[in-house]
XYZ file of C-alpha atoms in Angstrom:
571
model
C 0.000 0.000 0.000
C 0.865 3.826 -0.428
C 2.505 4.683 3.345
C 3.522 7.917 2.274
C 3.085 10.842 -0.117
C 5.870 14.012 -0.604
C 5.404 16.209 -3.365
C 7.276 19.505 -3.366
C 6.751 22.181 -5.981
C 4.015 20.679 -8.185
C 1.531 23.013 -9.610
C 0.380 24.480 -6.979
C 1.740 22.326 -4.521
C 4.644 24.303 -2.414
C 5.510 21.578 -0.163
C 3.193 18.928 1.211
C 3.562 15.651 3.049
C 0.830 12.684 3.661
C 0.670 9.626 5.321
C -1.738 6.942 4.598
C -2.764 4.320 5.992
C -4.728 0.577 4.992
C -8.913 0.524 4.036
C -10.524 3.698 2.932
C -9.148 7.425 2.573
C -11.177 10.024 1.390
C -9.845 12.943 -0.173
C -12.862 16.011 0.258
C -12.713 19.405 -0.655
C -13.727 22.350 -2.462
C -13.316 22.292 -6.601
C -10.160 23.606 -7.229
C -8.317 23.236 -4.008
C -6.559 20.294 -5.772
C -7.848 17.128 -4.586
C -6.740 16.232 -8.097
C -3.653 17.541 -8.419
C -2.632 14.980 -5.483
C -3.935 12.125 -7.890
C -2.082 13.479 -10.815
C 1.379 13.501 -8.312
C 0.288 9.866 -8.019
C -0.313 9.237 -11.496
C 3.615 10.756 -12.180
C 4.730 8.073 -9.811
C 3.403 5.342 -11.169
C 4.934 6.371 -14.891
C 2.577 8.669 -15.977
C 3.135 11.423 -18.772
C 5.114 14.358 -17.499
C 5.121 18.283 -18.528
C 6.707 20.951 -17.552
C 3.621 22.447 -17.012
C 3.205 20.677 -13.441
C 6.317 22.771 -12.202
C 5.352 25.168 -9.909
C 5.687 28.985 -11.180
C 9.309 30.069 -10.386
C 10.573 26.895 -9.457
C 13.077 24.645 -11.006
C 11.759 21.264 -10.849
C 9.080 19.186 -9.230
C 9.894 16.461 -6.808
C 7.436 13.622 -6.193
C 8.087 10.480 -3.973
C 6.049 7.675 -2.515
C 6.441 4.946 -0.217
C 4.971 1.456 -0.248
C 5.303 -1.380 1.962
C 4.228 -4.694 0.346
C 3.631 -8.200 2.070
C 3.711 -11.779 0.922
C 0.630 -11.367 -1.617
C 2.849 -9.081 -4.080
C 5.536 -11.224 -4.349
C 5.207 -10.777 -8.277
C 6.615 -7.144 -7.682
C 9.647 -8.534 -5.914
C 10.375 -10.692 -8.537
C 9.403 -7.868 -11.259
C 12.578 -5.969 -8.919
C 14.967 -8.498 -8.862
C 14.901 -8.834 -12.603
C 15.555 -4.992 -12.936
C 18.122 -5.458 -10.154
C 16.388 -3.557 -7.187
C 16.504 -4.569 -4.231
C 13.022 -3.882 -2.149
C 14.333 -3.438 1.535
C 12.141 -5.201 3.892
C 9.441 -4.696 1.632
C 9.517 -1.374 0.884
C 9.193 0.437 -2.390
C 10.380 4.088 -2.940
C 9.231 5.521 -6.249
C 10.854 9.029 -7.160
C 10.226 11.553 -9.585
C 11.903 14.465 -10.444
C 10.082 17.157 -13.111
C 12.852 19.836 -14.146
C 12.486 22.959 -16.187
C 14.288 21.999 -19.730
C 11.906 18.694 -20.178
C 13.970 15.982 -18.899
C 12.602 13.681 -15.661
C 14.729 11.621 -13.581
C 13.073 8.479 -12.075
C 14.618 6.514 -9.198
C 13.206 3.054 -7.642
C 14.512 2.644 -4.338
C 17.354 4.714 -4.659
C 18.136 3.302 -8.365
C 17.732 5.628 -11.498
C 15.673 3.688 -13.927
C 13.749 4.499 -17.070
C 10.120 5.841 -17.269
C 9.646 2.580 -18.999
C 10.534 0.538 -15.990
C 8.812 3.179 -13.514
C 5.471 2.585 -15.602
C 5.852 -1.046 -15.034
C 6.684 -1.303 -11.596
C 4.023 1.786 -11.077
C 1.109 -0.852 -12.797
C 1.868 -3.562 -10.173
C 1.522 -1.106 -6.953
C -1.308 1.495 -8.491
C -4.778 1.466 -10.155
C -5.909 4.808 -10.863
C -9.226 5.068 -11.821
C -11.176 8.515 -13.018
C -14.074 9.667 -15.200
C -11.870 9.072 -18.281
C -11.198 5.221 -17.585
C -14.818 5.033 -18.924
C -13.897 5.334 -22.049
C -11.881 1.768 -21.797
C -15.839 0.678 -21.467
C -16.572 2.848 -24.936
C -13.383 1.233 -26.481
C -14.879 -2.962 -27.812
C -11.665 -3.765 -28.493
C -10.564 -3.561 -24.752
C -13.404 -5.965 -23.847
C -11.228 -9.075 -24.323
C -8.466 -7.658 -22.531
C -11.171 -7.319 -19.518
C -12.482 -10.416 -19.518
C -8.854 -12.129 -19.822
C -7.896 -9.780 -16.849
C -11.079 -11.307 -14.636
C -9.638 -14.805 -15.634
C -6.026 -14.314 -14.327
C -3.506 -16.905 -14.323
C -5.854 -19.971 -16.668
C -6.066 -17.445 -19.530
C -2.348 -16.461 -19.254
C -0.910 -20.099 -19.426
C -2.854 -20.637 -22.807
C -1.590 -17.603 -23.591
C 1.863 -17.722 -23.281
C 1.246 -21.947 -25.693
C -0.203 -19.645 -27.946
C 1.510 -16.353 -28.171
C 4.887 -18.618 -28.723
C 3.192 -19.841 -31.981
C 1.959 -16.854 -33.414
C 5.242 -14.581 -33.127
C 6.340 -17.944 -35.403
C 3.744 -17.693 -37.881
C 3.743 -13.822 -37.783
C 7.381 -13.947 -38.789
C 6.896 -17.066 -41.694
C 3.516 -14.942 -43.205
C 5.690 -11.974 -43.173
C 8.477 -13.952 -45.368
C 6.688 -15.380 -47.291
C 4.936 -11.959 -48.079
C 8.687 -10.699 -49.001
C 9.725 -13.313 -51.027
C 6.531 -13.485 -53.422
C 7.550 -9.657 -53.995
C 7.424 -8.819 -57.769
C 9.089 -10.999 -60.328
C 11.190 -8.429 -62.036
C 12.627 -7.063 -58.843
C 13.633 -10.425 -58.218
C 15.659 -10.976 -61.810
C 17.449 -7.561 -60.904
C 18.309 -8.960 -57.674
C 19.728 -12.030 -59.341
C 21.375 -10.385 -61.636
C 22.918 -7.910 -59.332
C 24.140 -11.192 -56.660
C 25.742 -12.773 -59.833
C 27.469 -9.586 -61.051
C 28.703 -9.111 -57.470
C 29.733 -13.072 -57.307
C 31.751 -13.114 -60.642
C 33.932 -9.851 -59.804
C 34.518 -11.231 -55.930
C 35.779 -14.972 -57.327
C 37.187 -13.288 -60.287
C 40.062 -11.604 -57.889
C 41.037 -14.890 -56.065
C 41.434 -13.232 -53.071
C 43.612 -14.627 -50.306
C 43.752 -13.447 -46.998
C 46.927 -11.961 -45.972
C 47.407 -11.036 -49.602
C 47.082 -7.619 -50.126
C 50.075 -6.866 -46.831
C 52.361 -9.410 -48.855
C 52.116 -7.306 -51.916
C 52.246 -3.859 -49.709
C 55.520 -4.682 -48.468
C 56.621 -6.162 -51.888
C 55.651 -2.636 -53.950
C 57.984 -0.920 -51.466
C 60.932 -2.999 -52.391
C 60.099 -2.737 -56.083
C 60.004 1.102 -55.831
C 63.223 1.337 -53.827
C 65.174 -1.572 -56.241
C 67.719 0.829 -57.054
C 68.443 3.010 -54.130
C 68.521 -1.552 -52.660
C 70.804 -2.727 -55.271
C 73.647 0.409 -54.798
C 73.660 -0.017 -50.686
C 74.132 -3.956 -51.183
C 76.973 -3.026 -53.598
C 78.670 -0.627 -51.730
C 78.353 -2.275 -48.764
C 79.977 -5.388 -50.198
C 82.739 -3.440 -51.876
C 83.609 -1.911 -48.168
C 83.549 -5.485 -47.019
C 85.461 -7.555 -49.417
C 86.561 -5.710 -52.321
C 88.604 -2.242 -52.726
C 88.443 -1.480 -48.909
C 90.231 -4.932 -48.292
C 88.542 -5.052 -45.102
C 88.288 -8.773 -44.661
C 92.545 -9.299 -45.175
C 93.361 -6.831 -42.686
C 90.842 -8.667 -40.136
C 92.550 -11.755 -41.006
C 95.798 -10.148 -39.943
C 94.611 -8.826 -36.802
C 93.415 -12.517 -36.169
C 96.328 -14.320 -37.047
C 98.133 -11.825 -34.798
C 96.113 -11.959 -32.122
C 96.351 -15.767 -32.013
C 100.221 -15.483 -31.971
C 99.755 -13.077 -29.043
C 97.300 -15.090 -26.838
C 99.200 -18.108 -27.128
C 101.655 -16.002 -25.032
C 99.819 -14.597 -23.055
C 96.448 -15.978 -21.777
C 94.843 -12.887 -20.846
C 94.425 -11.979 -24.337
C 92.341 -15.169 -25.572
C 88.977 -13.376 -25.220
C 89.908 -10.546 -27.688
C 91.727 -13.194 -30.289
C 88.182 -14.960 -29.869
C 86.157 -11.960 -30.869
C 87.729 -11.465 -33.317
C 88.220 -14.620 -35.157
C 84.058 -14.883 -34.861
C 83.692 -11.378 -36.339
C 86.280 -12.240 -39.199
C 84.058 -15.382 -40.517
C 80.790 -13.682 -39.823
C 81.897 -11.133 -42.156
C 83.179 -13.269 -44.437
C 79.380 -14.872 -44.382
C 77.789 -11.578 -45.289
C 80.021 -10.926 -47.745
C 78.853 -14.125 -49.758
C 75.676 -13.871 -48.699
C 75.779 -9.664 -50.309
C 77.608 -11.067 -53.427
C 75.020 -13.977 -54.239
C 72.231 -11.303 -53.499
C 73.917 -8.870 -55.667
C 74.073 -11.346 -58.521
C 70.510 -12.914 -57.952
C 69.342 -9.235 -58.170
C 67.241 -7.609 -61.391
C 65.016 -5.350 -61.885
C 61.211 -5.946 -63.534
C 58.967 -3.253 -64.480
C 56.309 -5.688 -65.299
C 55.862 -7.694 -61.766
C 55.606 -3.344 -60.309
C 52.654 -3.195 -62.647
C 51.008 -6.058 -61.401
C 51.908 -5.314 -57.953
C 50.046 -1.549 -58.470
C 47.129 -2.904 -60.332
C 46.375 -5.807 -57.916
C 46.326 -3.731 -55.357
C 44.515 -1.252 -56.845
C 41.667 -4.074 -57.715
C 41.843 -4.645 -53.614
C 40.852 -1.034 -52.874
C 38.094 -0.882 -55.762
C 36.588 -4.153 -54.105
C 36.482 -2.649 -50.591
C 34.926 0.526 -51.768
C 32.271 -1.759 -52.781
C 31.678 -4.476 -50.329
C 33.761 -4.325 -47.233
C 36.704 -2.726 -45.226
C 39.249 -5.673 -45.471
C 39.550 -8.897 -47.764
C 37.756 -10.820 -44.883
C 34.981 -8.894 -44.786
C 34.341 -9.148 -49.132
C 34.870 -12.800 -48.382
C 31.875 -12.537 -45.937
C 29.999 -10.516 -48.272
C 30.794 -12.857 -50.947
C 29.510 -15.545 -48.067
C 26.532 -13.902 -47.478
C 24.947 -13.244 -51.232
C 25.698 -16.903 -52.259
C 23.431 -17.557 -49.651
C 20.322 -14.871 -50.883
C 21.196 -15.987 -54.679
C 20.811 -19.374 -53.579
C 17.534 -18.948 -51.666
C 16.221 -16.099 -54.985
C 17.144 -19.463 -57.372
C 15.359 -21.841 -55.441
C 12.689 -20.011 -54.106
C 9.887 -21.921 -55.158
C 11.395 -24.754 -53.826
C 11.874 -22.753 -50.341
C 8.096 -21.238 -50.531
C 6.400 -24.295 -50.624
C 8.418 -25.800 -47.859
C 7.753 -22.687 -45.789
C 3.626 -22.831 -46.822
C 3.855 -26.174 -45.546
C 5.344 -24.997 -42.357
C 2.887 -22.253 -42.691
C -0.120 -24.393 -42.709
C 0.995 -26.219 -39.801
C 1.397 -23.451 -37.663
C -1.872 -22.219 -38.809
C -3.734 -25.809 -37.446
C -1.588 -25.572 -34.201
C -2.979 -21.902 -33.942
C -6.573 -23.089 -34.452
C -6.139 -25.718 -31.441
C -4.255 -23.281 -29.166
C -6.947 -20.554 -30.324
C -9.982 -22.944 -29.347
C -8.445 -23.793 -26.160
C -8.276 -19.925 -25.360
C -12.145 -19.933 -26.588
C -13.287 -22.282 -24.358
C -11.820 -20.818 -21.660
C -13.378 -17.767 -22.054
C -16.639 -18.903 -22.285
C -16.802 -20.701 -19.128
C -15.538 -17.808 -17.750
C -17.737 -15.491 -19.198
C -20.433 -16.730 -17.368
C -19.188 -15.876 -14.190
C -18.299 -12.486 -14.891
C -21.749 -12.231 -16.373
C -23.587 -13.384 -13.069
C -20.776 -11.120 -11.047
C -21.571 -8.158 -12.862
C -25.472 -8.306 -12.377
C -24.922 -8.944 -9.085
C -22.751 -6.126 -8.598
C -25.548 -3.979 -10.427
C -28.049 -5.054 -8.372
C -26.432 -3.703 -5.285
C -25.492 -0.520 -7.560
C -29.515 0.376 -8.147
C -29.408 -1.464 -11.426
C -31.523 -4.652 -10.555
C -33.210 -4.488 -13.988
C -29.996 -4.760 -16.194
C -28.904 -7.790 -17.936
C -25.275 -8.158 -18.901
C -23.664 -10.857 -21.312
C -20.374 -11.300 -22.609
C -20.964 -12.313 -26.590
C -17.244 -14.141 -27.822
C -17.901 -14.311 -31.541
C -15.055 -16.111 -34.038
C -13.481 -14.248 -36.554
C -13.580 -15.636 -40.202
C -11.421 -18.788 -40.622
C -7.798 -18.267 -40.376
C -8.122 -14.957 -39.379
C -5.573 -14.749 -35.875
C -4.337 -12.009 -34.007
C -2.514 -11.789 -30.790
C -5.694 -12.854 -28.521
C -6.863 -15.919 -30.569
C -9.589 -15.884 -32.920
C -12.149 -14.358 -30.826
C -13.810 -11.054 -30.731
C -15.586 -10.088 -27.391
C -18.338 -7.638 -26.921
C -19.374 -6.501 -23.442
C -23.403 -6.388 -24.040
C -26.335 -4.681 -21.344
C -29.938 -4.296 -21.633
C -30.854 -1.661 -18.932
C -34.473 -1.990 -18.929
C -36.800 -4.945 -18.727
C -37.801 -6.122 -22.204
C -35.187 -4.232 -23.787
C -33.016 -6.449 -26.212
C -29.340 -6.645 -25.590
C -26.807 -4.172 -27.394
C -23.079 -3.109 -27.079
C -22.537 -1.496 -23.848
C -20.620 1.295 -25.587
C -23.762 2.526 -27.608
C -26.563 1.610 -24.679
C -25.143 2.934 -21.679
C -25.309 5.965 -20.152
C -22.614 8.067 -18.261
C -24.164 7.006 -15.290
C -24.012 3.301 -15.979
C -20.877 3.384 -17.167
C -19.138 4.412 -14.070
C -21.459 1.716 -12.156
C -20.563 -0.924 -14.520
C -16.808 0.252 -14.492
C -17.018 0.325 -10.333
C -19.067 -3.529 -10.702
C -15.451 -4.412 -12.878
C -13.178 -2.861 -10.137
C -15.033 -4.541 -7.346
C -14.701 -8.291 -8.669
C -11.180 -7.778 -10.046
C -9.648 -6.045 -6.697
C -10.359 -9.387 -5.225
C -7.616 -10.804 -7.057
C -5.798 -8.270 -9.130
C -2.924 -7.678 -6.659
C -1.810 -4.257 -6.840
C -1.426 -2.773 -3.110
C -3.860 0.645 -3.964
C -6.907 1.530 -5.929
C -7.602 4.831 -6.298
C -10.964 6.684 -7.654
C -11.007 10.152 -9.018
C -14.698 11.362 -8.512
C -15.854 8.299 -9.949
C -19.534 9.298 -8.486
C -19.811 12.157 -10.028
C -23.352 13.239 -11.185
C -24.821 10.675 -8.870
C -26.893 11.056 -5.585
C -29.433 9.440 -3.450
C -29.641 5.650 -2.811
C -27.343 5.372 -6.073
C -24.677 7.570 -4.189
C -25.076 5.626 -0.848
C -24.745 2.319 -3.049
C -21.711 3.753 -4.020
C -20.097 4.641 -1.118
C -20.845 0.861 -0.451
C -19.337 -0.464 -3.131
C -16.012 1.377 -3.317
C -15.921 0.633 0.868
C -16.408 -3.037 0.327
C -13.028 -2.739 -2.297
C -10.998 -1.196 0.704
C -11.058 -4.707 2.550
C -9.273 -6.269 -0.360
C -7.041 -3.259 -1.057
C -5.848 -0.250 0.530
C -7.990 2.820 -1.669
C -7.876 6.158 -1.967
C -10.945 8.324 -3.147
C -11.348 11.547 -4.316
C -15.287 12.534 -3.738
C -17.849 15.259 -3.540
C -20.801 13.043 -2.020
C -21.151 12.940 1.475
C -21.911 8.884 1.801
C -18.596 7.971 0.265
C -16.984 10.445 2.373
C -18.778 8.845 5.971
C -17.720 5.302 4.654
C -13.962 6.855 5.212
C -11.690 4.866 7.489
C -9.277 8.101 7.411
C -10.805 11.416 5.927
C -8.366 14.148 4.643
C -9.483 17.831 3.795
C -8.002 19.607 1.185
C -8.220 23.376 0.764
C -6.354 26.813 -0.965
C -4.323 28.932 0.936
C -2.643 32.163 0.829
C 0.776 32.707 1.828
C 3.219 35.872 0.654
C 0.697 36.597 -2.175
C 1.076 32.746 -3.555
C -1.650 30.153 -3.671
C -0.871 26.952 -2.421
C -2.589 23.611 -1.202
C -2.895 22.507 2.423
C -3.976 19.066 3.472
C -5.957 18.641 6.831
C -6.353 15.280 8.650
C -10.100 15.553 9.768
C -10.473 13.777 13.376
C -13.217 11.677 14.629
C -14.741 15.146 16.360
C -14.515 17.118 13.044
C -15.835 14.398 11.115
C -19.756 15.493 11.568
C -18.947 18.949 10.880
C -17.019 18.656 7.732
C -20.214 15.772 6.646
C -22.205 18.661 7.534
C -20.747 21.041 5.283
C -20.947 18.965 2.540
C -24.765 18.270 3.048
C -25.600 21.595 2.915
C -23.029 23.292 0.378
C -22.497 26.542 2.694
C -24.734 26.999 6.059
C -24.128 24.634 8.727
C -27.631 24.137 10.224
C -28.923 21.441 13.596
C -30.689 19.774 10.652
C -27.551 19.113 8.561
C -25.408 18.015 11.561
C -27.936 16.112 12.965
C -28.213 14.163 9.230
C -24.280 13.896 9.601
C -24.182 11.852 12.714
C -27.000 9.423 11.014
C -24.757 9.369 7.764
C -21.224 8.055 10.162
C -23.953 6.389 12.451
C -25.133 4.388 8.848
C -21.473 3.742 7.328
C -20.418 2.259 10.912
C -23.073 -0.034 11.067
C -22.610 -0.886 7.116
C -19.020 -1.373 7.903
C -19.436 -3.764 10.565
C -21.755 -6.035 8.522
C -19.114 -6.233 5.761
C -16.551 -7.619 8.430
C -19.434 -10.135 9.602
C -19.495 -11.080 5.834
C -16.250 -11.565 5.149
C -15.421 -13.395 8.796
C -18.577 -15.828 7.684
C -16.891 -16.309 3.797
């Protein structure tokens, strides 16, 4: 549940701070003071779409944060946190939202900056917010299924998951299929193109490794010359004019002389002697190079040109040999499948055909399920309306099948939500049929079956019973009082008898401070409770007559209170 609430610098919000607590809080006031605004902080929370707009005037940013505590029963959100990597303390969830000036907003989950993806998601498992709008999910037919496979829960989501796994397959096949029966003369360009491609790839021979072999070969073919004179030269200093290897052989002979003398000098005579023959090496080594060497003009031309077809074939289809190999790779395989693709399109209409009869098994299974539970919804719902003043409504949950073959991601069914509000009347589409009024009692009739096992750990309504009154207003009150003992909810109301049913009844009202409006939030004790009732009764004058209708009001939702407990200690 929602422990507490800080927002700071939201519309016109300066600072404000609220605890909450389990069962039923009621949020009263006077239009405008911004009951609504607190819902909308809420509604940010849970992922909601920001603006800059909610920044209060002169500030910087908006800060929002909320506190949940969770038990045992939402162990789905733990798990939902561990896969994001957020730890939930002792079961407590700290949402955070910051709203700044240039458009950006900064989420946070327990201390951990997240996405408003992730904040949405997590947001859904902790918060339903219901308003006046959320009718419109009534209006919409195409949300019906999503309704009744919601009421359903876990049965519908097994078959489901059997199913889901099939279509994304035959999705994927349809839509290859669809690409490979493109048009026949695109596909004779493309072969064309793949066997143009082909021929000038094998046509090179490439070999990797290549293209640095003949790199470091057109340098020495460039520099031949400027080679060929510093061999010579260096062979001539070596062996030739210079002498150089005699006089070596001197000092050796010499030395050896010497050290036989005198022992001392054996290391020098050794040095020597190995420097003498490894010269003598590299002179015949120099000569046989200098001999071997000659010049040809023709293998520089092939050098430049085969290197030059290297860098016209990576401008074309990759960075480096290997990746023109890969390319080469790759459109062998396309020209192969463009060749042989009628062989390949019947094999995948075969495949195609299977997955559709697997989808039509899976899809049934889905059906049936549905239309079991489709009868209980349909007796929970006009037993809801009953209690909710509509006693003569019929409701019905039609599941038609589309035409054969015809899948999308629910199955093959279509479901229609349909209501006949008046005795004798036949049944139509709830969207076209139903009034304002009925909507939000058939919408508060959905919320009070599925809060018994939807999970999340607060519902809150946003003047939900609007343009209601009398018995239908006290049914109400009821209604959303008996959804407090399955979840902790918040309500934002006008009518007194939703207001009595409180467990915990805040006030908010407008004040005035340094020439600035802002919102206050007052907790209204069991003493101010009758006055406050009082007020609302009456619009303006407190009379003896509207207090005295007050007391029977809290007297009432007491005694209404204590018979739900007696019902669900008996259950």
């Amino acid at each position: 549940m929602l422990s507490e609430l800080s927002i700071k610098n939201f519309a016109i919000i300066e600072q404000l701070e609220i605890e909450f607590d389990e069962g039923l809080t009621v949020l009263t006031g006077e239009t405008g003071a911004g009951k609504s605004i607190i819902i909308d902080a809420v509604q940010l929370l849970a992922g909601g779409r920001g603006s800059q707009e909610f920044i209060r005037h002169g500030s910087k940013k908006a800060e929002l944060q909320g506190m949940f505590t969770i038990d045992g029963d939402q162990s789905s959100v733990i798990e939902r946190l561990e896969e994001f990597g957020i730890e939930a303390d002792e079961g407590v969830i700290i949402l955070r939202r910051d709203l700044n000036t240039n458009g950006k907003s900064v989420c946070r989950v327990n201390g951990k900056l997240v996405t408003i993806a992730i904040l949405r998601e997590i947001g859904s498992l902790l918060i339903d917010i219901h308003g006046q709008h959320e009718n419109q999910e009534l209006m919409n037919e195409r949300r019906h299924i999503h309704l009744l496979d919601f009421f359903i829960g876990e049965p519908i989501e097994h078959a489901l998951s059997t199913y889901t796994d099939i279509y994304d397959k035959y999705k994927k096949l349809q839509q290859l299929i669809a690409t490979k029966t493109q048009d026949e003369q695109q596909i004779a360009q493309k072969i064309d193109l793949y066997k143009f491609q082909l021929e000038e790839i094998d046509a090179a021979n490439l070999v990797i490794g290549e293209e640095e072999e003949l790199e470091s070969e057109r340098v020495k073919l460039q520099h031949f010359h400027r080679i060929f004179d510093r061999l010579n030269t260096s062979y001539e200093a070596i062996a030739l004019e210079s002498r150089g290897l005699d006089w070596i052989g001197n000092a050796m002979s010499d030395l050896e002389e010497a050290a036989s003398i005198d022992a001392e000098l054996q290391p020098l005579s050794e040095t020597v002697n190995t420097s003498f023959y490894s010269l003598q090496d590299v002179s015949h080594d120099l000569k046989r190079l200098i001999d071997s060497m000659e010049f040809n003009p023709d293998r520089l031309n092939f050098v430049e040109e085969r290197l030059a077809l290297f860098l016209t074939l990576k401008r074309k289809y990759g960075k480096s040999l290997e990746d023109i190999l890969l390319y080469r790779d790759k459109i062998a395989d396309a020209l192969d499948q463009l060749v042989n693709r009628d062989e390949r399109l019947h094999q995948n209409q075969e495949l195609l055909t299977q997955y559709v009869k697997d989808l039509e098994i899976e899809a049934n299974e889905l059906s049936v399920i549905r239309k079991k539970a489709a009868l209980r919804l349909e007796k929970g719902i006009e037993e809801q309306l009953k209690q909710l003043y509509m006693e003569k409504a019929t409701f019905k949950v039609q599941i038609k099948q589309k035409e054969p073959n015809q899948f999308d991601a629910n199955g093959f069914d279509e479901v229609t939500f349909m209501i006949s509000t008046n005795l004798g009347e036949p049944l139509k589409p709830l969207a076209r049929v139903a009034s304002g009024g009925e909507l939000s009692r058939m919408m508060l009739a959905l919320k009070t079956i599925f809060s018994q096992h939807q999970g999340v750990t607060s519902i809150i309504f946003d003047e939900v019973d609007t343009g209601v009154s009398g018995r239908v207003a006290q049914s109400i009150a009821e209604k959303i009082a008996m959804i407090s003992s399955h979840s902790q909810v918040l309500c934002i109301s006008h009518l007194p008898q939703v207001a009595a049913m409180a467990d915990h009844h805040y006030l908010i009202k407008k004040e005035i401070h340094d020439g600035r409006t802002t919102t206050a939030i007052h907790d209204v004790m069991k003493d101010e409770r009758t006055e406050e009732l009082s007020r609302m009764l009456s619009g303006a004058e407190i009379t003896p007559l509207t207090l005295q209708h007050a007391e029977e009001l809290l007297v009432l939702a007491n005694q209404r209170k204590q018979a739900f407990q007696s019902e669900m200690i008996q259950k």
